[in-house]
Short mmCIF file of C-alpha atoms in Angstrom, two decimals:
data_model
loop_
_atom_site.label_atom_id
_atom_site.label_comp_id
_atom_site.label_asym_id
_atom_site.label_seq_id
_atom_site.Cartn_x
_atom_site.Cartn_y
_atom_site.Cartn_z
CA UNK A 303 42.58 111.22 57.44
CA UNK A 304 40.02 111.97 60.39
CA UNK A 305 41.95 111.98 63.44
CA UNK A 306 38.65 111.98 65.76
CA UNK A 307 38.53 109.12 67.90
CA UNK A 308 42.01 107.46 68.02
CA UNK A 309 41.00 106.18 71.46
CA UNK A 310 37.58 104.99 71.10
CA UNK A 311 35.88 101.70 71.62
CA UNK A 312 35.63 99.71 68.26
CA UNK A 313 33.32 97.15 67.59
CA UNK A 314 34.37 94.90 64.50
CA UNK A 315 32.39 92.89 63.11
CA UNK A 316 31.57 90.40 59.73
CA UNK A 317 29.91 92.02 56.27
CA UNK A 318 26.41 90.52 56.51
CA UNK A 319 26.51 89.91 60.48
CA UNK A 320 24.11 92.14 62.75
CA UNK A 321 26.28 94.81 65.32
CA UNK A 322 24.98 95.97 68.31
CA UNK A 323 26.55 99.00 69.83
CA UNK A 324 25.68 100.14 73.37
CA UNK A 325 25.37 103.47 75.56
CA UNK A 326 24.82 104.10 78.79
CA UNK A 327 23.58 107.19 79.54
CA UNK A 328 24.21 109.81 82.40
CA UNK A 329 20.53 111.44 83.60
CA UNK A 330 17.31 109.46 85.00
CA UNK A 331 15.23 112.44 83.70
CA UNK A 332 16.15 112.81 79.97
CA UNK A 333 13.26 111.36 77.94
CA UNK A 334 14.67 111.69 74.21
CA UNK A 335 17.54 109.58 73.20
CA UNK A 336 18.98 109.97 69.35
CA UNK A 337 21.66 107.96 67.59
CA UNK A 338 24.17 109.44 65.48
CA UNK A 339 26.72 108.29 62.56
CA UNK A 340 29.45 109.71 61.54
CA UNK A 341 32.05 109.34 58.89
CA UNK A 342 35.69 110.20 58.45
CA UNK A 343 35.87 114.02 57.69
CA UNK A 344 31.90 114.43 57.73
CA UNK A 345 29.75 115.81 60.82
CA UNK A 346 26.97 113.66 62.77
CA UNK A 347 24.38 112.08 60.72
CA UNK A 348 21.02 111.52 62.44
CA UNK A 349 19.75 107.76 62.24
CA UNK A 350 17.41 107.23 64.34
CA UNK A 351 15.51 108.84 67.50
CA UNK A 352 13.11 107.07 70.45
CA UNK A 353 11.25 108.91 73.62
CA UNK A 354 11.16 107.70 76.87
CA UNK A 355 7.36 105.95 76.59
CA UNK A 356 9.20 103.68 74.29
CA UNK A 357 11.29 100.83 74.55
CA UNK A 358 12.01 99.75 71.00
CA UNK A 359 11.98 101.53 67.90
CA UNK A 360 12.65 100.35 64.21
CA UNK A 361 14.11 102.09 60.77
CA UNK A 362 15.50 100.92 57.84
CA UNK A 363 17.62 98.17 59.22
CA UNK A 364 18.43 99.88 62.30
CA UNK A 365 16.46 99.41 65.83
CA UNK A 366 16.74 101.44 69.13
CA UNK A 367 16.24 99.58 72.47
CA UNK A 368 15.90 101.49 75.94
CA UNK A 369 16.18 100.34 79.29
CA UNK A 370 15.23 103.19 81.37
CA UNK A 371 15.65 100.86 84.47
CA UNK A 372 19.97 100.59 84.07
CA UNK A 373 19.77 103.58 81.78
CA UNK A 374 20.60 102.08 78.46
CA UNK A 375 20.23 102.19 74.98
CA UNK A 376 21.39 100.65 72.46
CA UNK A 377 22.04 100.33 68.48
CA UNK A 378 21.24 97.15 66.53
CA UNK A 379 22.45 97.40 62.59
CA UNK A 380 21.11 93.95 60.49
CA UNK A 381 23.22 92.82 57.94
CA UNK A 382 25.91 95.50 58.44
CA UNK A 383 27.87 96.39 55.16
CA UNK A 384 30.82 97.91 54.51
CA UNK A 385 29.11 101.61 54.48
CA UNK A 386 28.04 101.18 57.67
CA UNK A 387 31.69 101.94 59.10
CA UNK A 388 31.94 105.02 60.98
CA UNK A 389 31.88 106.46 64.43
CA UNK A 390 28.71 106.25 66.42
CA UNK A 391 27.22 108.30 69.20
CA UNK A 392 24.25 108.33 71.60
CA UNK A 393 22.99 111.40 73.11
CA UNK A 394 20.63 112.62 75.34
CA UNK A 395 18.62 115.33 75.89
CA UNK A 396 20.30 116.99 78.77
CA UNK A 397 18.00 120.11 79.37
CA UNK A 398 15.09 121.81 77.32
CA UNK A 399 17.98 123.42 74.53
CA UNK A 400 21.04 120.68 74.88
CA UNK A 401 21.94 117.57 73.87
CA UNK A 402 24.35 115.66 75.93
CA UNK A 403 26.73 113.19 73.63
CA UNK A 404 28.04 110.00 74.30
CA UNK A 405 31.90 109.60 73.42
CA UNK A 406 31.40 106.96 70.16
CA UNK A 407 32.09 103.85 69.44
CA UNK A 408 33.80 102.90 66.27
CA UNK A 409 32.25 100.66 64.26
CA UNK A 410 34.54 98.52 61.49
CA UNK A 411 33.31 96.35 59.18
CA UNK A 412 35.51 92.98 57.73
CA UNK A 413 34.87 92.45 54.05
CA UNK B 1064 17.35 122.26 50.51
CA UNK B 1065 21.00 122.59 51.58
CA UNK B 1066 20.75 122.17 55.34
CA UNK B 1067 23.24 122.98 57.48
CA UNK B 1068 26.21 124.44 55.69
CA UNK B 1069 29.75 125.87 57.14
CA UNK B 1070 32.34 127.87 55.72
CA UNK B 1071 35.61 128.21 55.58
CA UNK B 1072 36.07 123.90 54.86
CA UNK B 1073 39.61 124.43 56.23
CA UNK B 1074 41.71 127.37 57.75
CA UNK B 1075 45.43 127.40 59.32
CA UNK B 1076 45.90 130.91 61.79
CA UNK B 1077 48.83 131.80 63.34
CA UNK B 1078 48.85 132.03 67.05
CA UNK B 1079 47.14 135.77 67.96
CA UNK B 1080 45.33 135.95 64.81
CA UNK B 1081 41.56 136.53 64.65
CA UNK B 1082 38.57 134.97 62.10
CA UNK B 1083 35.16 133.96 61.98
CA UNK B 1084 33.38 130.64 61.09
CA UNK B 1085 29.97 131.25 59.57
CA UNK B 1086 26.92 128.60 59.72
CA UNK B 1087 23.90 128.92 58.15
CA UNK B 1088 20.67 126.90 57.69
CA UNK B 1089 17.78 127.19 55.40
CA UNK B 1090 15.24 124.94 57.72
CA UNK B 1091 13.70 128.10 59.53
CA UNK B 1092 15.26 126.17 62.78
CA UNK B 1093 15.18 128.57 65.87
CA UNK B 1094 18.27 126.90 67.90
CA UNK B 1095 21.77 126.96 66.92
CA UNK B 1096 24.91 125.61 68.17
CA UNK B 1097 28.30 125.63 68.05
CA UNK B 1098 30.62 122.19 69.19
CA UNK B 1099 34.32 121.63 68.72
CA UNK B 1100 35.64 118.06 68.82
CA UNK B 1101 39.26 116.98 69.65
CA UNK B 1102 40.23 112.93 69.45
CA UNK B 1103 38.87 110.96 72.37
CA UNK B 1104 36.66 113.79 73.79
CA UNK B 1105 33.40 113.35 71.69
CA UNK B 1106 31.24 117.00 71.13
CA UNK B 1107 32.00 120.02 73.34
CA UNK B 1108 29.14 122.48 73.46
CA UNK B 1109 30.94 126.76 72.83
CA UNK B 1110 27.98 128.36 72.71
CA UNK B 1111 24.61 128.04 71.56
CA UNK B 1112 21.59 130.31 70.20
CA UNK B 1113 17.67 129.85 70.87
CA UNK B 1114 16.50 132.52 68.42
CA UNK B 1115 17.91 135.64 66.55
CA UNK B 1116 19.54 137.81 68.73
CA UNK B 1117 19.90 135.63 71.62
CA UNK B 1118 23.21 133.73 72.62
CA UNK B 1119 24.32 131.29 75.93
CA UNK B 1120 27.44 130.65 76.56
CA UNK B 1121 28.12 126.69 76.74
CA UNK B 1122 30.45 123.94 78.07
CA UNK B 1123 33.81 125.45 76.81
CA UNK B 1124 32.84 128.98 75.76
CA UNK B 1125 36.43 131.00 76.87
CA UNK B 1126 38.48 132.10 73.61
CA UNK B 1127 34.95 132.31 71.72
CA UNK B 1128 32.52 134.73 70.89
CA UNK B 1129 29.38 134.07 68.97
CA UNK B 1130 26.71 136.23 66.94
CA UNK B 1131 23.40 134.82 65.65
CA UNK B 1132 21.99 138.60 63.57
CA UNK B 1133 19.90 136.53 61.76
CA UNK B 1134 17.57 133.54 62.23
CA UNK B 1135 19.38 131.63 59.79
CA UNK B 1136 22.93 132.11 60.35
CA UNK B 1137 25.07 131.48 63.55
CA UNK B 1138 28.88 133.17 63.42
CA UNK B 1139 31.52 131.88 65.66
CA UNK B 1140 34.64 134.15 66.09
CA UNK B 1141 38.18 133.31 67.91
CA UNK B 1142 39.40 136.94 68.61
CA UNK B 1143 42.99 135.85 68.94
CA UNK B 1144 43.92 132.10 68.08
CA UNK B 1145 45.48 129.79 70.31
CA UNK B 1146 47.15 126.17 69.72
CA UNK B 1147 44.83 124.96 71.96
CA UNK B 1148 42.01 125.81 69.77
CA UNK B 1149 42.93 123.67 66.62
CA UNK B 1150 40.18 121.53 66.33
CA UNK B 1151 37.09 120.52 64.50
CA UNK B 1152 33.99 122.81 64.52
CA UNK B 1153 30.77 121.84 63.97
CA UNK B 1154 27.64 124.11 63.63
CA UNK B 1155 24.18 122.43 64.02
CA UNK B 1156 20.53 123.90 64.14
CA UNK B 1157 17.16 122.59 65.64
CA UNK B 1158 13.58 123.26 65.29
CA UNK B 1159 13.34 124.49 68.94
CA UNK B 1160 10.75 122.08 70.14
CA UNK B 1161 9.26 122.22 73.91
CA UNK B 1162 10.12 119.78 76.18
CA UNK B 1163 13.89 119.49 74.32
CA UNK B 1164 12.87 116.49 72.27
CA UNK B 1165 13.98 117.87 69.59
CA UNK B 1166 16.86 116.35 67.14
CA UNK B 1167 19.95 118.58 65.83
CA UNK B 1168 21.40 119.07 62.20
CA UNK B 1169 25.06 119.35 61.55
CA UNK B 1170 27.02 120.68 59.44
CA UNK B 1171 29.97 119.04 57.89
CA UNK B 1172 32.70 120.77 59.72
CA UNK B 1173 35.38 123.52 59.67
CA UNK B 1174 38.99 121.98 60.44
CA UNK B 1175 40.57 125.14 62.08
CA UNK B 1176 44.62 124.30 62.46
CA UNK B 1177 46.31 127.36 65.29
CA UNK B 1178 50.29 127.64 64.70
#
């Protein structure tokens, strides 16, 4: 199985309850935050993106807050099923060609 | 389209051995990058591309040399494998936007095992 992660943070919550997984990121100046999944033996899935003249942003059952005051962001997934467990990461945009990522949070999900 | 792809899936090298990971996209993306990522330590930046023919050397780019020949693919070679270097690899592109709000494309991993 996917050994990535065997130390992160896990968040585990109820089929059919809302999670809400948080970041806190690292530089005042990055403007472009993005939110990534990923799933045992896959690479990083893109969910969702917001820029720093926002502070909320919605997709299909996912939203994006940011507080650019205590530099955080966070993840909210509504009625989270079971194919919504995986590894999740922030990142930021840490210069003009880099992204800088967050270390994940684990996300499980009780039947 | 295909998107980011990756080849080999999986390799196992001896220790001193030598072999190249190839990436390619089919998005017409001008940045490419290569990440390796080890339990508990998230994405490591080796090296990364902002057109063909250009290369920059990233968080954790000793042991590694990259190649980017064409637009669309990205190579990443280990000229002689170390244990330390079993890991996963990851290749991702971007569209190469200004201002670096731009979001990246991965690939689904090479799982490189150094004995």
């Amino acid at each position: 199985g996917e050994s990535v992660g065997l130390h992160l943070p896990t968040l585990s919550v109820q089929e059919g309850d809302n999670s809400i997984i948080n970041c806190a990121y690292s530089n005042s100046a990055s403007d472009y935050f993005i939110w990534y999944k990923q799933e045992s033996g896959k690479g990083p899935q893109f969910i969702i993106d917001i820029r720093s003249n926002m502070d909320k942003r919605q997709g299909q059952r996912v939203t994006v807050l940011l507080n650019k005051t205590v530099k955080h962001l966070s993840l909210q997934i509504a009625a989270t099923q079971p194919g919504d467990s995986a590894v999740y990461f922030c990142a930021e945009n840490g210069s003009s060609y880099k992204l800088i990522f967050g270390s994940g949070t684990r996300l499980l999900v009780r039947p | 389209n295909a998107g980011v792809t990756q080849t080999p899936k999986f390799r196992v090298l001896k220790t001193g051995q030598s072999m190249t990971l190839l990436c390619a996209q089919d998005m017409n993306h001008e940045y490419m990058y290569w990440y390796r990522q080890d339990p508990g330590m998230g994405l490591r930046l080796i090296h990364y591309s902002v057109g063909e023919g250009t290369t920059a050397k990233g968080e954790v780019p000793d042991g590694y040399n990259v190649s980017r020949l064409k637009k669309q693919n990205f190579l990443l070679g280990l000229e002689s494998a170390a244990p330390s270097q079993t890991s996963v690899y990851f290749c991702a592109s971007a569209r190469g936007l200004a201002g670096g709000t731009d979001t990246q494309y991965f690939g689904p991993g090479t799982r490189l095992t150094v004995l």
